[in-house]
Coordinates of C-alpha atoms in Angstrom, one line a residue:
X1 CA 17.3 -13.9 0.9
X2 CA 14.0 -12.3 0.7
X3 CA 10.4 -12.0 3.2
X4 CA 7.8 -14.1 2.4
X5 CA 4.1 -14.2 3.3
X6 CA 2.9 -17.7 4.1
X7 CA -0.2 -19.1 2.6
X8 CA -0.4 -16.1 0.2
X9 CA -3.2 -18.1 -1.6
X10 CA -5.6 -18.2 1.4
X11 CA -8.1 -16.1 0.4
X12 CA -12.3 -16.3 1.6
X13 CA -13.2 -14.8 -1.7
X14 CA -17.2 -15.5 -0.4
X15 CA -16.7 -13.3 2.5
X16 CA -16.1 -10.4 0.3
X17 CA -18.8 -11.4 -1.8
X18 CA -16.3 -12.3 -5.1
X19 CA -17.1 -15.2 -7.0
X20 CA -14.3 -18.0 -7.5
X21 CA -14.0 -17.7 -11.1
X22 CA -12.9 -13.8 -10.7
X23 CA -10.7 -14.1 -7.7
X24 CA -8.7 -16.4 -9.6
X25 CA -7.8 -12.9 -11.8
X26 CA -7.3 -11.1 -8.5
X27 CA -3.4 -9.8 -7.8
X28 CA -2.8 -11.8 -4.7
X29 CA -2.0 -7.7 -3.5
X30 CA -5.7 -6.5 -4.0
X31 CA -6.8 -9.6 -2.1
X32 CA -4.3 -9.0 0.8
X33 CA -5.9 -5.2 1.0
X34 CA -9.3 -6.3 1.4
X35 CA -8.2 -8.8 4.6
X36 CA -6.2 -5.1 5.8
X37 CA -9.0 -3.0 5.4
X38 CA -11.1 -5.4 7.3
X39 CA -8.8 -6.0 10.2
X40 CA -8.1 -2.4 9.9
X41 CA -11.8 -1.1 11.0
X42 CA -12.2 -4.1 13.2
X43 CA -8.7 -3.2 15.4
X44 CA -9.9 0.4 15.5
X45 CA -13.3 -0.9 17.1
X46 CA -15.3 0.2 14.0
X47 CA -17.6 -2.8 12.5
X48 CA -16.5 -2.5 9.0
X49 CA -20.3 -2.7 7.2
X50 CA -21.3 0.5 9.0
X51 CA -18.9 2.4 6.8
X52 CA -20.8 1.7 4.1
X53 CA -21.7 5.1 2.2
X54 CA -18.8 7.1 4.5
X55 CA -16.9 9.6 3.0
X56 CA -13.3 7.7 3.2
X57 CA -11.0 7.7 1.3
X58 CA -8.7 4.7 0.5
X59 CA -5.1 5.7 -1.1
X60 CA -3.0 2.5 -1.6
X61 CA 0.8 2.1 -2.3
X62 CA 1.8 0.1 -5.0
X63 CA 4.5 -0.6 -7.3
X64 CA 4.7 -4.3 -8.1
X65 CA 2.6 -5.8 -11.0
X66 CA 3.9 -9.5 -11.0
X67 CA 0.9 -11.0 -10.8
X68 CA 0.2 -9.3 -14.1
X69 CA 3.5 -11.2 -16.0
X70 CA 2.6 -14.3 -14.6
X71 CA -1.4 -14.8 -15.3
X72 CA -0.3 -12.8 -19.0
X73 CA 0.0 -16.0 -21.1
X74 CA -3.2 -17.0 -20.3
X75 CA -6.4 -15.9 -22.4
X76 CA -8.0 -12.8 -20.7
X77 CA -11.4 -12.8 -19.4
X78 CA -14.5 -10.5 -17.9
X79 CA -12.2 -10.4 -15.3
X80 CA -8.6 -10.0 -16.2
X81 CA -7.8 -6.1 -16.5
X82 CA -9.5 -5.1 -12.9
X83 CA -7.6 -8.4 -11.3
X84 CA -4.3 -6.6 -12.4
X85 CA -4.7 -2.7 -12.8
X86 CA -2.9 -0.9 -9.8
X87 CA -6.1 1.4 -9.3
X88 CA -8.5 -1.3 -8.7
X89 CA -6.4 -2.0 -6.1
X90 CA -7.6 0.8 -4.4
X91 CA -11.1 1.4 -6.2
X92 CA -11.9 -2.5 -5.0
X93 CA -11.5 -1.4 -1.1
X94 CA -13.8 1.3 -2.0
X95 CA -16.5 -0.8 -3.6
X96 CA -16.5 -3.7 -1.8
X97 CA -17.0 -1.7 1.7
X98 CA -18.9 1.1 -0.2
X99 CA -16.7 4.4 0.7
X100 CA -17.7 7.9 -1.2
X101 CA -13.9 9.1 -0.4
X102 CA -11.1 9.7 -3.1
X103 CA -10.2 6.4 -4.0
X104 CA -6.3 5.9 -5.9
X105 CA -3.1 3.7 -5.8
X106 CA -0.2 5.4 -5.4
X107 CA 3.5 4.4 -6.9
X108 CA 6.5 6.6 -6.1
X109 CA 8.5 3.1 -5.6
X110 CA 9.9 2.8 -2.2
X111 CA 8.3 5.5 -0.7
X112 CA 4.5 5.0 -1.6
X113 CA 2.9 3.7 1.8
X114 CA 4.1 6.9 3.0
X115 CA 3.1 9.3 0.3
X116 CA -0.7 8.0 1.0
X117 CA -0.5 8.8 4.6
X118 CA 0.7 12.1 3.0
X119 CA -2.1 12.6 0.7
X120 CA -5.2 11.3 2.7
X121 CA -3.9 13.2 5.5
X122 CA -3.9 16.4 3.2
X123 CA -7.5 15.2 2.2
X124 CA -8.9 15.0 5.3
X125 CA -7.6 18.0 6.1
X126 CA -8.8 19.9 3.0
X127 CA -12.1 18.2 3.7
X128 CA -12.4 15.7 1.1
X129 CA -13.4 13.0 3.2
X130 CA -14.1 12.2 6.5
X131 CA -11.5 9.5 7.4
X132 CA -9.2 7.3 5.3
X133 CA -7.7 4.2 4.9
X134 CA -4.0 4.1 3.5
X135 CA -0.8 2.1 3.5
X136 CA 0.6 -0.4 0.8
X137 CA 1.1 -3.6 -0.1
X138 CA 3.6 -5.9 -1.9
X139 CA 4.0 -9.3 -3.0
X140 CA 6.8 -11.1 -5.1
X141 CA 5.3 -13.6 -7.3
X142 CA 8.0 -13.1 -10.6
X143 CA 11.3 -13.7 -10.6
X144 CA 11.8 -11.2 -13.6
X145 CA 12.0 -8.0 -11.4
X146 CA 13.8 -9.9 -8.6
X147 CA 16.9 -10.5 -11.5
X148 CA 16.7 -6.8 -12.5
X149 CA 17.5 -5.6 -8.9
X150 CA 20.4 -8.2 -8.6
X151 CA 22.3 -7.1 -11.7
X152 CA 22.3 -3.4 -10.5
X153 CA 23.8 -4.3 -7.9
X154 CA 20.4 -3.4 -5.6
X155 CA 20.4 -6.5 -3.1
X156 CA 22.0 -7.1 0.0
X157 CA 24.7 -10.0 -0.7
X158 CA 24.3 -10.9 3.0
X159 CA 20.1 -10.4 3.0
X160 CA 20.1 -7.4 6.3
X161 CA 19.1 -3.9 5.8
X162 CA 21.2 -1.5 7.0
X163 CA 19.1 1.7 6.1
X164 CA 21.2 5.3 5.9
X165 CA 24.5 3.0 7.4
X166 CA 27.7 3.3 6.4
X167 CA 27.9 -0.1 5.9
X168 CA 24.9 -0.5 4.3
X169 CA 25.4 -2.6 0.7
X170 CA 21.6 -3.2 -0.5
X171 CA 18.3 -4.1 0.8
X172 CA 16.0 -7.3 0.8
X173 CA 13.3 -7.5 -0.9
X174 CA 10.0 -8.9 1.0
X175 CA 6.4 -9.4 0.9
X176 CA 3.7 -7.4 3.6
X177 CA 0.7 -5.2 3.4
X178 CA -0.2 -2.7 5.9
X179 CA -3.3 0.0 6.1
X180 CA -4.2 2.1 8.5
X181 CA -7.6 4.1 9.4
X182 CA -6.8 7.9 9.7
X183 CA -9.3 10.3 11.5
X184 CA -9.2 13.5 12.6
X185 CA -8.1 13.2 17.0
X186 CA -10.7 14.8 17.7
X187 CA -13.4 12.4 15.8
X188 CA -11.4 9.3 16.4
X189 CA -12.1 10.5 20.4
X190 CA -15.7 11.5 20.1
X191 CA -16.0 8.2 18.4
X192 CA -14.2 6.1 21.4
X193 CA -11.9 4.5 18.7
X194 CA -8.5 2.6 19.6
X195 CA -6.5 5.2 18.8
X196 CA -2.5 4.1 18.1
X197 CA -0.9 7.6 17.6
X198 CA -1.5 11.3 15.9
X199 CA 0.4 12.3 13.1
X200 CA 1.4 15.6 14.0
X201 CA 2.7 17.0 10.4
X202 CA 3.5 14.9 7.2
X203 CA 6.1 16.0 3.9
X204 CA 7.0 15.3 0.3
X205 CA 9.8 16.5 -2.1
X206 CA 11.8 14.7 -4.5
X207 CA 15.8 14.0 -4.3
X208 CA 16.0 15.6 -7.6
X209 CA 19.4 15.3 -9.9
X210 CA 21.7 12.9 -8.1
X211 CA 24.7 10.8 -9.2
X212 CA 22.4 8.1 -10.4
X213 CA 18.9 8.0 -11.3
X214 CA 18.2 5.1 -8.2
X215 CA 20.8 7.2 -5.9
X216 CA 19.6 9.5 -2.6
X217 CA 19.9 12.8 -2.0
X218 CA 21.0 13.6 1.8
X219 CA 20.1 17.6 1.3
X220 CA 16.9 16.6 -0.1
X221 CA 15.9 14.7 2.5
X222 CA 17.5 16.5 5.4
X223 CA 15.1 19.7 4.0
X224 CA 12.2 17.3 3.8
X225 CA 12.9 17.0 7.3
X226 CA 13.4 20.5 8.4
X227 CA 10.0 21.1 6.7
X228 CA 8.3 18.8 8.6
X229 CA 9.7 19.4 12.2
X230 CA 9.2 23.1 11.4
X231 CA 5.6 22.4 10.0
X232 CA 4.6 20.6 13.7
X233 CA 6.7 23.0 16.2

């Protein structure tokens, strides 16, 4: 069993001023960020043109380049390399709603929506941008990685994740997209924004040597953890 997004293919290319030709070449991923980013501003009551020449910073999660395998038979065109690379996934954000921030996609597999909230936080507190929009995305369109995960024994046989359980025997595998705007509190309240929660301290480390190079690491993450509560009081 798996998630899957309906009517993946419905894209208004002409809204985001692409032409059809090239968003034919776009990973279906890139094209769901720039919907995101756009309902993003909009549910934070910011009309998205007036960020035009902002410093924010967009840092996307990504792992999955299926789109890539599949459109690779083909002959490649003008448009073929930026419809697939994993930093255009980001760098398109930036240019189509012209943001000055840092500008990167981010792949540390299953955790990478969550390193970006890391790093742009980090930015915006180190002052490299203003605000920030960050999350991640993923779409299943080959069936190649889907077999990979099956014969290491990675999926759920009865398709529920049961995260950290001791009954837990895999995971499912789904499609989804998610970004959200950070800003400092006290900008976001000088600003009268819709403000859906403050991120009071944020973490990374790395399991490190474990029994297998796909296993967890409890200590690792229970320090994580420690770090972070301790970081925020």
């Amino acid at each position: 069993s798996c998630g899957l997004l309906d009517r993946i293919d419905g894209f208004d290319a002409e809204f985001f001023g692409i032409s059809p030709r090239e968003a034919q070449q776009i990973d279906p991923q890139q094209r769901l960020l720039l919907e995101l980013a756009w309902e993003a501003l909009e549910h934070a009551g910011i009309p998205p043109r007036s960020m035009a020449g902002s410093r924010t910073g967009v840092y996307v999660g990504i792992s999955s380049n299926d789109y890539a395998h599949m459109s690779g038979a083909g002959w490649p065109d003008a448009y073929s390399n930026t419809g697939v690379s994993f930093s255009i996934a980001a760098n398109r954000v930036s240019y189509v709603f012209d943001l000055h921030g840092p500008s990167m996609a981010v792949d540390t597999a299953c955790s990478s929506s969550l390193v970006c909230i890391h790093e742009a936080c980090q930015a915006i507190l180190n002052g490299e941008c203003d605000a920030a929009l960050a999350g991640g995305v993923s779409v299943i369109a080959d069936i190649r990685p889907w077999l990979g995960f099956a014969r290491a024994s990675m999926l759920s046989p009865n398709g529920r994740c049961k995260s950290f359980d001791e009954s837990g025997d895999g995971y499912v595998r789904s499609e989804g997209g998610g970004l959200v705007l950070l800003k400092p509190l006290a900008a976001a309240e000088r600003d009268s924004d819709n403000i859906l929660g403050v991120i009071l301290a944020t973490g990374v480390n790395s399991d490190g040597r474990t029994l297998g190079l796909s296993m967890p690491n409890g200590e690792s993450q229970e320090a994580l953890l420690r770090d972070v509560y301790t970081g925020c009081g």
